[in-house]
PDB file of C-alpha atoms in Angstrom:
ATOM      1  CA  UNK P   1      90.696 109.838 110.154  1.00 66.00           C
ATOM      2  CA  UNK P   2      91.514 108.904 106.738  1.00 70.00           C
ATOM      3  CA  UNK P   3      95.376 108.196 106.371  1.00 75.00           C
ATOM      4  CA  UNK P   4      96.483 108.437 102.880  1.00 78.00           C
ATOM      5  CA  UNK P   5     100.138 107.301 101.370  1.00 80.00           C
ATOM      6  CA  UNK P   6     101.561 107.596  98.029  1.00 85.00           C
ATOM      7  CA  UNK P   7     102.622 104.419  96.254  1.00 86.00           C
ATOM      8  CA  UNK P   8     106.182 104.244  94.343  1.00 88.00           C
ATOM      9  CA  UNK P   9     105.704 104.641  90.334  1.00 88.00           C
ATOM     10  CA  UNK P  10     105.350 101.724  88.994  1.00 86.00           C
ATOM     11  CA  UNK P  11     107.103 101.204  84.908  1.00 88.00           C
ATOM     12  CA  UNK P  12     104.095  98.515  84.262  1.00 85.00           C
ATOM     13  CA  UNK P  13     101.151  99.518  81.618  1.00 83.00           C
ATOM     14  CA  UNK P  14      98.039  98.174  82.795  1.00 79.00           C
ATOM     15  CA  UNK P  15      96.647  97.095  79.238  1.00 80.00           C
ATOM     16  CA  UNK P  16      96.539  93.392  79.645  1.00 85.00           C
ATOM     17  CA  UNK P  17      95.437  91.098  82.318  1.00 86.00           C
ATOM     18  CA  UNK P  18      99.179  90.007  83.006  1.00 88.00           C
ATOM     19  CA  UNK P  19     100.075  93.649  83.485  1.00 89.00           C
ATOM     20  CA  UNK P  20      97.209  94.372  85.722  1.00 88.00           C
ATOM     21  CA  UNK P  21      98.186  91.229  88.264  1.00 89.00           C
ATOM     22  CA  UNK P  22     101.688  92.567  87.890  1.00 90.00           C
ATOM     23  CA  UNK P  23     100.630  96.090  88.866  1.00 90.00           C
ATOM     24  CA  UNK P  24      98.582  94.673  91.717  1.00 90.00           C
ATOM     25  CA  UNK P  25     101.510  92.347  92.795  1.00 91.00           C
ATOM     26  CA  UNK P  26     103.488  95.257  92.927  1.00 91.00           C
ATOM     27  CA  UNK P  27     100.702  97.470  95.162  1.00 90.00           C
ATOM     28  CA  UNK P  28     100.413  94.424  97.591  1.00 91.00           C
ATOM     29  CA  UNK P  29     104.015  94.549  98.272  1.00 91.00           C
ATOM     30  CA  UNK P  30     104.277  98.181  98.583  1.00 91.00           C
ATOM     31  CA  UNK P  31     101.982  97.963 101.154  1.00 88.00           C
ATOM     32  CA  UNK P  32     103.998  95.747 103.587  1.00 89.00           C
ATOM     33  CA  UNK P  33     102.292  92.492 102.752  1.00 91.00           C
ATOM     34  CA  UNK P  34     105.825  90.611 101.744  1.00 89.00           C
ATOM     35  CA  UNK P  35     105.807  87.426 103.040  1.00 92.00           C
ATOM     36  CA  UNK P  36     103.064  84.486 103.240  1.00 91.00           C
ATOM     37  CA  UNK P  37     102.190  84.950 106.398  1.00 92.00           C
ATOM     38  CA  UNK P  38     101.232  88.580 105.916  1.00 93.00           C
ATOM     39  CA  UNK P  39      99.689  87.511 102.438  1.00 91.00           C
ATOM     40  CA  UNK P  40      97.771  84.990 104.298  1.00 91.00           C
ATOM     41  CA  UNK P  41      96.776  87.732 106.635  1.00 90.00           C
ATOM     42  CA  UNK P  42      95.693  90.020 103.869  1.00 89.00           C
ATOM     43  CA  UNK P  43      93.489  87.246 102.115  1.00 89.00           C
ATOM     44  CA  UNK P  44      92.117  86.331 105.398  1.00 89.00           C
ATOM     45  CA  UNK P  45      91.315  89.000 107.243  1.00 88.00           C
ATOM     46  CA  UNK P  46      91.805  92.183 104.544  1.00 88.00           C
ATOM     47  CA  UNK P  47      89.791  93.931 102.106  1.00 88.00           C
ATOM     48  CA  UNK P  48      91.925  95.840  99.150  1.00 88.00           C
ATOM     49  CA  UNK P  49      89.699  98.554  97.097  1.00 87.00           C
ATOM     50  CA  UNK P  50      91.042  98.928  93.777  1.00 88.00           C
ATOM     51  CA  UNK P  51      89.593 102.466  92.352  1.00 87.00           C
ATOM     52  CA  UNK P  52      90.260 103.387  88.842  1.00 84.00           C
ATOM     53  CA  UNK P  53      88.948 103.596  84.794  1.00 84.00           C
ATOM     54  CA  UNK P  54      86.661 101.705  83.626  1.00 85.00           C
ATOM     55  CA  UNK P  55      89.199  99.564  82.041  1.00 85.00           C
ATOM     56  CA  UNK P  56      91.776  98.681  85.269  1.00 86.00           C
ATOM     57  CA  UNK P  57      88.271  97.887  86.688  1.00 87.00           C
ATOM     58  CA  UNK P  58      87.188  95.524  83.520  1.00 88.00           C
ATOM     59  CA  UNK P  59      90.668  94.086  83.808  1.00 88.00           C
ATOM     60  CA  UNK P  60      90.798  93.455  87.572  1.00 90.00           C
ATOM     61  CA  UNK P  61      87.455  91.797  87.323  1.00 89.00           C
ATOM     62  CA  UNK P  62      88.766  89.654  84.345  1.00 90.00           C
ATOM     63  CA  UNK P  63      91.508  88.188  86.686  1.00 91.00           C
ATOM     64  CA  UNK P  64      88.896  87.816  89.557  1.00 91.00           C
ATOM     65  CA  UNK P  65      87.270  85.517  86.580  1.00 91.00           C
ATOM     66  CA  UNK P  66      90.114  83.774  85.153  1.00 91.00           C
ATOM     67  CA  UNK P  67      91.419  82.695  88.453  1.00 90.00           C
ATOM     68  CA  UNK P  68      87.871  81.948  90.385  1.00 90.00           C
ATOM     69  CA  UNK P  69      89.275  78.123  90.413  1.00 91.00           C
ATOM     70  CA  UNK P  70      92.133  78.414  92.370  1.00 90.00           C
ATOM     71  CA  UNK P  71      92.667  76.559  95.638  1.00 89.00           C
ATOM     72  CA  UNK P  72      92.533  79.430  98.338  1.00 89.00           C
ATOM     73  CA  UNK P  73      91.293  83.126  98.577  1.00 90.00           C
ATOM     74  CA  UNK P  74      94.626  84.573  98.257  1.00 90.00           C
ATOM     75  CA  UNK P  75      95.087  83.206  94.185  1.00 90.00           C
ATOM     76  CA  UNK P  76      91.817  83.833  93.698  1.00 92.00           C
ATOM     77  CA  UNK P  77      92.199  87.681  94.739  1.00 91.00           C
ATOM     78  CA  UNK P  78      88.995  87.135  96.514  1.00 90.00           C
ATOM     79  CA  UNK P  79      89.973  90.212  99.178  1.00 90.00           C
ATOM     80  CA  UNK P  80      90.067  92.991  96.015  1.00 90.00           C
ATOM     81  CA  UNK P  81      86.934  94.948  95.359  1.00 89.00           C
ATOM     82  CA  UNK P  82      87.186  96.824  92.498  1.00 89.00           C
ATOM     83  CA  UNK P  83      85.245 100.326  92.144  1.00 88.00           C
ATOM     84  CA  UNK P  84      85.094 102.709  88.750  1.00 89.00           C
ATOM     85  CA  UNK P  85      86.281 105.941  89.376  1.00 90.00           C
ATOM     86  CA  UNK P  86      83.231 108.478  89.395  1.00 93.00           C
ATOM     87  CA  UNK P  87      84.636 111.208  87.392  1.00 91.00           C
ATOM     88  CA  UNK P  88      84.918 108.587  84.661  1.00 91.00           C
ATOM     89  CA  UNK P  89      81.325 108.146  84.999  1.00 94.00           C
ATOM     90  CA  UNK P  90      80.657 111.436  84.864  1.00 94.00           C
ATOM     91  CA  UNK P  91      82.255 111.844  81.866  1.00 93.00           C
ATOM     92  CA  UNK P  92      80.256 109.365  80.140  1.00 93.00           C
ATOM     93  CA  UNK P  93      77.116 110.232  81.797  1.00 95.00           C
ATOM     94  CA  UNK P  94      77.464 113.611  79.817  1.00 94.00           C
ATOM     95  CA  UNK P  95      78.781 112.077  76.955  1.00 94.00           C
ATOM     96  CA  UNK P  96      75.517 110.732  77.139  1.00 94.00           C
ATOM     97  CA  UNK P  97      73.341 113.412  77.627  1.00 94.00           C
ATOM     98  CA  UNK P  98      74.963 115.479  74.941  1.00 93.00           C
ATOM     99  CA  UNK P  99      74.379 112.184  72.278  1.00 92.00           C
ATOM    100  CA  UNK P 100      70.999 112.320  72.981  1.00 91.00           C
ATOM    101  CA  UNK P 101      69.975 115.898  72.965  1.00 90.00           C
ATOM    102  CA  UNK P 102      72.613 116.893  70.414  1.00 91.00           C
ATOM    103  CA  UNK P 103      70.469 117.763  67.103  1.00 84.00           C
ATOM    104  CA  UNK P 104      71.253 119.985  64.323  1.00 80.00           C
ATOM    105  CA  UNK P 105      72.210 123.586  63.428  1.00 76.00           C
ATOM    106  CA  UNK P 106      69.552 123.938  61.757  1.00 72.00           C
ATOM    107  CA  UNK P 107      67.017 122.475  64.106  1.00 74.00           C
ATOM    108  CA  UNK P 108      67.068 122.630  67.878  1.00 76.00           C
ATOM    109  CA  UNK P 109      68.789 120.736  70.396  1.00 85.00           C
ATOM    110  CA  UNK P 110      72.582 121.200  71.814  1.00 90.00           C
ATOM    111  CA  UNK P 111      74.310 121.830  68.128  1.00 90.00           C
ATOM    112  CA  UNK P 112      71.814 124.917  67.515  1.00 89.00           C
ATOM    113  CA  UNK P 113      72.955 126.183  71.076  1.00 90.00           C
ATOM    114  CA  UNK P 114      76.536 125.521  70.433  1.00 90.00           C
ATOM    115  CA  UNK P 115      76.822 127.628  67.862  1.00 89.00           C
ATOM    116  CA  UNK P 116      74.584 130.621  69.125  1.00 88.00           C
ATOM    117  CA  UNK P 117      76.959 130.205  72.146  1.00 88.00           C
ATOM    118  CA  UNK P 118      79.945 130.274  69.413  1.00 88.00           C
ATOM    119  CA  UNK P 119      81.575 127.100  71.712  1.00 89.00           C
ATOM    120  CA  UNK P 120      83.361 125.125  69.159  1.00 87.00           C
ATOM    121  CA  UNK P 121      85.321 121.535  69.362  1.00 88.00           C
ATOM    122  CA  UNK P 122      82.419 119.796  70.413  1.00 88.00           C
ATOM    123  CA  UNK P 123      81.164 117.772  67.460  1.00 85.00           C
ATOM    124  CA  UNK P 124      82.777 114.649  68.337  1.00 85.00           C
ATOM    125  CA  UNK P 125      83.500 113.602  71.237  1.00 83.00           C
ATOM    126  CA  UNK P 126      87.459 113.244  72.491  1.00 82.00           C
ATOM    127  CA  UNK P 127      89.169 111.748  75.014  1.00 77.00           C
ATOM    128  CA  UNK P 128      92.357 113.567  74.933  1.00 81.00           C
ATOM    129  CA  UNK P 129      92.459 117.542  75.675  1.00 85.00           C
ATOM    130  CA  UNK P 130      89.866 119.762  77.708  1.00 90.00           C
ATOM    131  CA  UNK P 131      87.042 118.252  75.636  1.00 92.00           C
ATOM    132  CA  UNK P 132      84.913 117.139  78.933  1.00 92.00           C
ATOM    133  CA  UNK P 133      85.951 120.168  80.967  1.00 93.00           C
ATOM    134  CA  UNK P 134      84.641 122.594  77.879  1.00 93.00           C
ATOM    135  CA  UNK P 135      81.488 120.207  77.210  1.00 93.00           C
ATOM    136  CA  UNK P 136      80.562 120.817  81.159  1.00 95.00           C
ATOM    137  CA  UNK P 137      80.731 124.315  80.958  1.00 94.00           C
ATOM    138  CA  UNK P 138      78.637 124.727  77.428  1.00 94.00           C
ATOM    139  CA  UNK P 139      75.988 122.028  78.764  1.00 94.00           C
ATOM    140  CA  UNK P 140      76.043 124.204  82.294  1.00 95.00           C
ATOM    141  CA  UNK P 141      75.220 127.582  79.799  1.00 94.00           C
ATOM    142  CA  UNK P 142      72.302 126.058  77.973  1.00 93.00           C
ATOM    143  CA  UNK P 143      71.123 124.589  81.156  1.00 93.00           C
ATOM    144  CA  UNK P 144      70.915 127.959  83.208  1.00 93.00           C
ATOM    145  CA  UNK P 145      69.938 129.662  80.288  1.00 92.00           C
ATOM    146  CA  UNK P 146      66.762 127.558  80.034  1.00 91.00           C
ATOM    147  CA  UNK P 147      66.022 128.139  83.861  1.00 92.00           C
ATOM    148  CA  UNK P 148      66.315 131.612  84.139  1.00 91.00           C
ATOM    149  CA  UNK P 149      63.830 131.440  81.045  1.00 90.00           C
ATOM    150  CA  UNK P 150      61.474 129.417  82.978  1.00 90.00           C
ATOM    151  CA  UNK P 151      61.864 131.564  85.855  1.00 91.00           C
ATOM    152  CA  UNK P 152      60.481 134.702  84.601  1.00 90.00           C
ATOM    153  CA  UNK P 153      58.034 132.602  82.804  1.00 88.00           C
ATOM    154  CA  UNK P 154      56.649 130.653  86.658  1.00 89.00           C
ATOM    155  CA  UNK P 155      56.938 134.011  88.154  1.00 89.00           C
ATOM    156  CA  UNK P 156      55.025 136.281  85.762  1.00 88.00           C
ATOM    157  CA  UNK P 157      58.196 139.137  86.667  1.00 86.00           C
ATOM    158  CA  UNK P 158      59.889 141.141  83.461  1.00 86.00           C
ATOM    159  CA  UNK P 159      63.322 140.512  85.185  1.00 87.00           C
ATOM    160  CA  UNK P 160      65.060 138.188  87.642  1.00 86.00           C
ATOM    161  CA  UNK P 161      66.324 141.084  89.455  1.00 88.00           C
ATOM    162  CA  UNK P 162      62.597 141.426  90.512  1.00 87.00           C
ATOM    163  CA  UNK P 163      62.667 138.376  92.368  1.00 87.00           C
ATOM    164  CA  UNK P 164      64.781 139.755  94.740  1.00 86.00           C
ATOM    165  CA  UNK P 165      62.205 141.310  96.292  1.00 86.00           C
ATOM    166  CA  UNK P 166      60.089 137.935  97.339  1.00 87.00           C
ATOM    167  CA  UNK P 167      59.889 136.136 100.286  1.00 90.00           C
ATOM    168  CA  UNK P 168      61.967 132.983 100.679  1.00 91.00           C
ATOM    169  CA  UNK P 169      58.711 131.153 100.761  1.00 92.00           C
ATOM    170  CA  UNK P 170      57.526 132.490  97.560  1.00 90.00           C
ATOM    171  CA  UNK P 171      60.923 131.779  95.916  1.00 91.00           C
ATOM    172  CA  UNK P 172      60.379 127.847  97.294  1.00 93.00           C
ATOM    173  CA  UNK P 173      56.628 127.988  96.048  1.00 92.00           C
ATOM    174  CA  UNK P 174      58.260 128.765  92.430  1.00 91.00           C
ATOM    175  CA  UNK P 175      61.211 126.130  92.678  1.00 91.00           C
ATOM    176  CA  UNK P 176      58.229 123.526  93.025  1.00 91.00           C
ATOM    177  CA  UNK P 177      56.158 124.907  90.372  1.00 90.00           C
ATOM    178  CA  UNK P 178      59.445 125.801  88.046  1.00 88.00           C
ATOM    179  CA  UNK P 179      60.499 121.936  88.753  1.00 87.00           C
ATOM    180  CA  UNK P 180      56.856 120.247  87.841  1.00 88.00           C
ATOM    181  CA  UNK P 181      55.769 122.674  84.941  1.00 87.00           C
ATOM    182  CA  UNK P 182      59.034 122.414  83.192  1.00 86.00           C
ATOM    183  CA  UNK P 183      60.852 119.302  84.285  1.00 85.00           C
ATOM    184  CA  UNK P 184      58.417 116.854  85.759  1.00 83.00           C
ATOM    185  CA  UNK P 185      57.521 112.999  84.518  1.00 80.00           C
ATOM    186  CA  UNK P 186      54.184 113.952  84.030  1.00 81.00           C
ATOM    187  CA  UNK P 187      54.552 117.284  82.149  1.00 79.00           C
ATOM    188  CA  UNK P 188      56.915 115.961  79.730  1.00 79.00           C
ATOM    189  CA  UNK P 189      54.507 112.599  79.274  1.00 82.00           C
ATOM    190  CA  UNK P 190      51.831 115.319  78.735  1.00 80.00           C
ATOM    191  CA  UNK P 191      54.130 117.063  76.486  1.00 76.00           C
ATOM    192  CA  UNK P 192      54.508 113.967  73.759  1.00 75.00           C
ATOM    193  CA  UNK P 193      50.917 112.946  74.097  1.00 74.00           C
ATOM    194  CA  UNK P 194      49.849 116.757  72.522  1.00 78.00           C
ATOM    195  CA  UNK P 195      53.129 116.455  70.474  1.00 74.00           C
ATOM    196  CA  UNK P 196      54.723 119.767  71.817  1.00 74.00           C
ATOM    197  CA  UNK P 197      58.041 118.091  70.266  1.00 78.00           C
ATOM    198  CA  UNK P 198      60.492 121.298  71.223  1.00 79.00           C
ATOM    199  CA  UNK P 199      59.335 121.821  74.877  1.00 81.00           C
ATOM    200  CA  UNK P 200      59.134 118.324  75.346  1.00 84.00           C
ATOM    201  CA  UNK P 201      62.935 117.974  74.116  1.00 84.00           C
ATOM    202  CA  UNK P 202      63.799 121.190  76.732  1.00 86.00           C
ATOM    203  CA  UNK P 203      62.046 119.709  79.543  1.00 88.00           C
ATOM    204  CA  UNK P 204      63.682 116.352  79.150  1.00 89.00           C
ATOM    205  CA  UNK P 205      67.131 118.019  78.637  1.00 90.00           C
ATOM    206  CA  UNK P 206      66.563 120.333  81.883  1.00 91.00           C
ATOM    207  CA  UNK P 207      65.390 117.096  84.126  1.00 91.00           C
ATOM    208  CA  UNK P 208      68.055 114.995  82.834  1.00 93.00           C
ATOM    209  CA  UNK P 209      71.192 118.132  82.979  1.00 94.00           C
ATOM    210  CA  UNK P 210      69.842 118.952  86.671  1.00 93.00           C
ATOM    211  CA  UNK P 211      70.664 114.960  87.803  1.00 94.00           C
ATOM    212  CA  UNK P 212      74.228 115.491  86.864  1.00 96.00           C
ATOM    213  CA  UNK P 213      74.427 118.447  88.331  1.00 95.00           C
ATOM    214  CA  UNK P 214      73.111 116.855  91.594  1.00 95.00           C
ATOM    215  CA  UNK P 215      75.736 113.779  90.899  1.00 96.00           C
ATOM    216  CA  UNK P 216      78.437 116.131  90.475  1.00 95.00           C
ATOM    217  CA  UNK P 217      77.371 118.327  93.692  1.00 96.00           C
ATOM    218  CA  UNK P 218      77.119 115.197  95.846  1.00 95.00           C
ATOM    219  CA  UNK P 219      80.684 113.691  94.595  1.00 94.00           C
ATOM    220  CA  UNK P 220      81.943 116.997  95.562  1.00 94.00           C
ATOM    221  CA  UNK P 221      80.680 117.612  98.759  1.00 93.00           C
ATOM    222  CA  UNK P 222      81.349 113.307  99.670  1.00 92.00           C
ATOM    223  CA  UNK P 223      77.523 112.464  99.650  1.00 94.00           C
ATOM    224  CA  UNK P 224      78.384 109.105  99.250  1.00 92.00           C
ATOM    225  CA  UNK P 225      73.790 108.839  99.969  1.00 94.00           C
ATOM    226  CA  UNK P 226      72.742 110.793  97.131  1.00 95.00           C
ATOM    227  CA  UNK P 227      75.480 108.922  94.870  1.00 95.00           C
ATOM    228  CA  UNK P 228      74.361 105.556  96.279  1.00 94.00           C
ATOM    229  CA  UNK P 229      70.361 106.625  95.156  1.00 96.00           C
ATOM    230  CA  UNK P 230      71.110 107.439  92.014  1.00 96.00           C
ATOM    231  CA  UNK P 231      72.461 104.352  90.977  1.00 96.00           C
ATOM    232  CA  UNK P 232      69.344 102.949  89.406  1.00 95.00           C
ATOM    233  CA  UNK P 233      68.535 106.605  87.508  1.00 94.00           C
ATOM    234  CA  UNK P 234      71.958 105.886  86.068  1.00 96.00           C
ATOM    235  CA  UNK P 235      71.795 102.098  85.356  1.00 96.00           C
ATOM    236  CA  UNK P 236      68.579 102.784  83.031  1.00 94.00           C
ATOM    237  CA  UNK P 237      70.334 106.623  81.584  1.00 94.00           C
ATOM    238  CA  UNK P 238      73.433 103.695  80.630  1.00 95.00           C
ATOM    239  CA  UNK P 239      70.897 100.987  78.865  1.00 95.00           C
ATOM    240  CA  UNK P 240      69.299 103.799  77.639  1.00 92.00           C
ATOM    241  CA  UNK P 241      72.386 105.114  75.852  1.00 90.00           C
ATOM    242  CA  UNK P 242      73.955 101.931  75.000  1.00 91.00           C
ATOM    243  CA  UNK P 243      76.931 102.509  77.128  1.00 93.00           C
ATOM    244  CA  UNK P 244      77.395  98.560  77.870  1.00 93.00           C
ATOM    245  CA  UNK P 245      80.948  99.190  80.240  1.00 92.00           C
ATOM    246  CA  UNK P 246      79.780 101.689  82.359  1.00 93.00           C
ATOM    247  CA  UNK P 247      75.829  99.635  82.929  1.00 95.00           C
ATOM    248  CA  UNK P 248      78.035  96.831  83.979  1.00 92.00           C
ATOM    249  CA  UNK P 249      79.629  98.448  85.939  1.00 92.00           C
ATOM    250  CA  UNK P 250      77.074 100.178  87.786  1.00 95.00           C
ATOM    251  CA  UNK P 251      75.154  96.592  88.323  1.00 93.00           C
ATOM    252  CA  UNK P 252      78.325  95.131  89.832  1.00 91.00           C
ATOM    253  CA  UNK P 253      78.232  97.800  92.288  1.00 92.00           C
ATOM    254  CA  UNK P 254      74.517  98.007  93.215  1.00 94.00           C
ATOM    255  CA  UNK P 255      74.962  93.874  93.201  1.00 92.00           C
ATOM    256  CA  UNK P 256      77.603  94.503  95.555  1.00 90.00           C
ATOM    257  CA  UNK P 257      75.858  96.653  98.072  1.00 90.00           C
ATOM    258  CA  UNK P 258      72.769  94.767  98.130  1.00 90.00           C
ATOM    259  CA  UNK P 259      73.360  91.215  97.813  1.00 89.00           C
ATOM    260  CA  UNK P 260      76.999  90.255  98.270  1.00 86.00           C
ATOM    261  CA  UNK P 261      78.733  92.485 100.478  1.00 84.00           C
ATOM    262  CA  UNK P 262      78.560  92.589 104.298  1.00 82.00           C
ATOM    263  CA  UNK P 263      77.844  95.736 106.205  1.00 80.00           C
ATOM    264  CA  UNK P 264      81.286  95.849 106.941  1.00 76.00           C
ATOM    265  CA  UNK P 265      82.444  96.387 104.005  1.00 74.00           C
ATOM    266  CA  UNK P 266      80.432  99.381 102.699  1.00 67.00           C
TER     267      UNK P 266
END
């Protein structure tokens, strides 16, 4: 079983490196390790996980960095592992995704749907407000909107009511087909060979939409598997986009599980 305890407020910003080893300073003691014996038990024998924005976890590392020279494990807060907080990633993930497949009003792409789906706010992107929460839900229209197309489309049936009437089997059969006609590697390769620039655009956006949904399914449900094999589908989606914070930090986590840290510790 889990046990989990709240920690006191703490009156310490966490904007600069000396505020961060404050703010851990202040965590360490909270959590009964007040003297150097315990301290020397902590760096010995302990393991503290640090969760949080990307930038407590760029900070935290920074110290790790700044400090690597010191004498003994304790100074050099060898016993913290820092991890980014996945709804953070989320958030940029579909920052992403909606920076890629944005477009114009005029053209096609998530603008042109946008304003057919009269969701406004979502030019820019914002990190104050509901700006991710309403972002989700307009991304989540345009995205079941474009499978229910494809479903009468795989199906050959005038109405998605009709479906109702097949087998389980035959509903499978069309997942399959739905998935490779409209949002498989190969079809959208075919796609831009024959220069089909719209469906190629559609199929991308439904493939790439139906991996956060997955992400954002498993994080729900505690999947910590499905998170830990998408890692290198979101390392390239981060290159990809430029986002250099968040492709660090997934590397320092896939370095983590697969070179550095003992079984043990994941």
């Amino acid at each position: 079983v889990t046990l989990q305890y709240m920690l006191g407020s703490m009156n310490t910003p966490q904007a600069t490196y000396e505020q961060n080893d404050t703010v851990l300073a202040e965590i360490i003691r909270q959590q009964g390790f007040d003297t150097p014996e315990k301290l020397k038990e902590l760096s010995l024998t302990r393991i503290l996980y640090v969760v949080g924005d990307q930038l407590i976890s760029d900070r935290v590392h920074g110290l790790q960095m700044q400090l690597c020279d010191e004498d003994n494990s304790l100074d050099r807060l060898d016993f913290i592992i820092t991890i980014f907080g996945w709804l953070h990633l989320q958030m940029a993930l579909l920052k992403n995704i909606r920076k890629q497949y944005y477009g114009t009003e005029s053209g096609f792409g998530l603008k042109a749907a946008f304003s057919v789906l009269r969701r406004t706010g979502l030019d820019k992107p914002k990190t104050k407000g509901t700006f991710h929460e309403d972002l989700e839900h307009a991304m989540r229209d345009v995205l079941h909107t474009h499978i229910r197309v494809c479903w009468l489309r795989i199906s050959e049936v005038s109405g998605l009511n009709e479906l109702r009437m097949e087998r389980p089997e035959a509903l499978r059969v069309f997942a399959r087909l739905l998935l490779c006609k409209y949002a498989g590697a190969e079809t959208i390769m075919d796609l831009e060979d024959c220069g089909d620039e719209w469906r190629c655009q559609m199929s991308m956006l439904i493939r790439d939409m139906l991996q956060y949904v997955i992400l954002d399914d498993a994080i729900s449900r505690g999947n910590v598997g499905i998170m830990e094999k998408m890692l290198p589908h979101l390392l390239f989606r981060f290159i990809g986009g430029r986002n250099t914070n968040y492709t660090k930090e997934v590397l320092e986590l896939l370095q983590g599980l697969h070179a550095e840290w003992p079984p043990d510790v994941w």
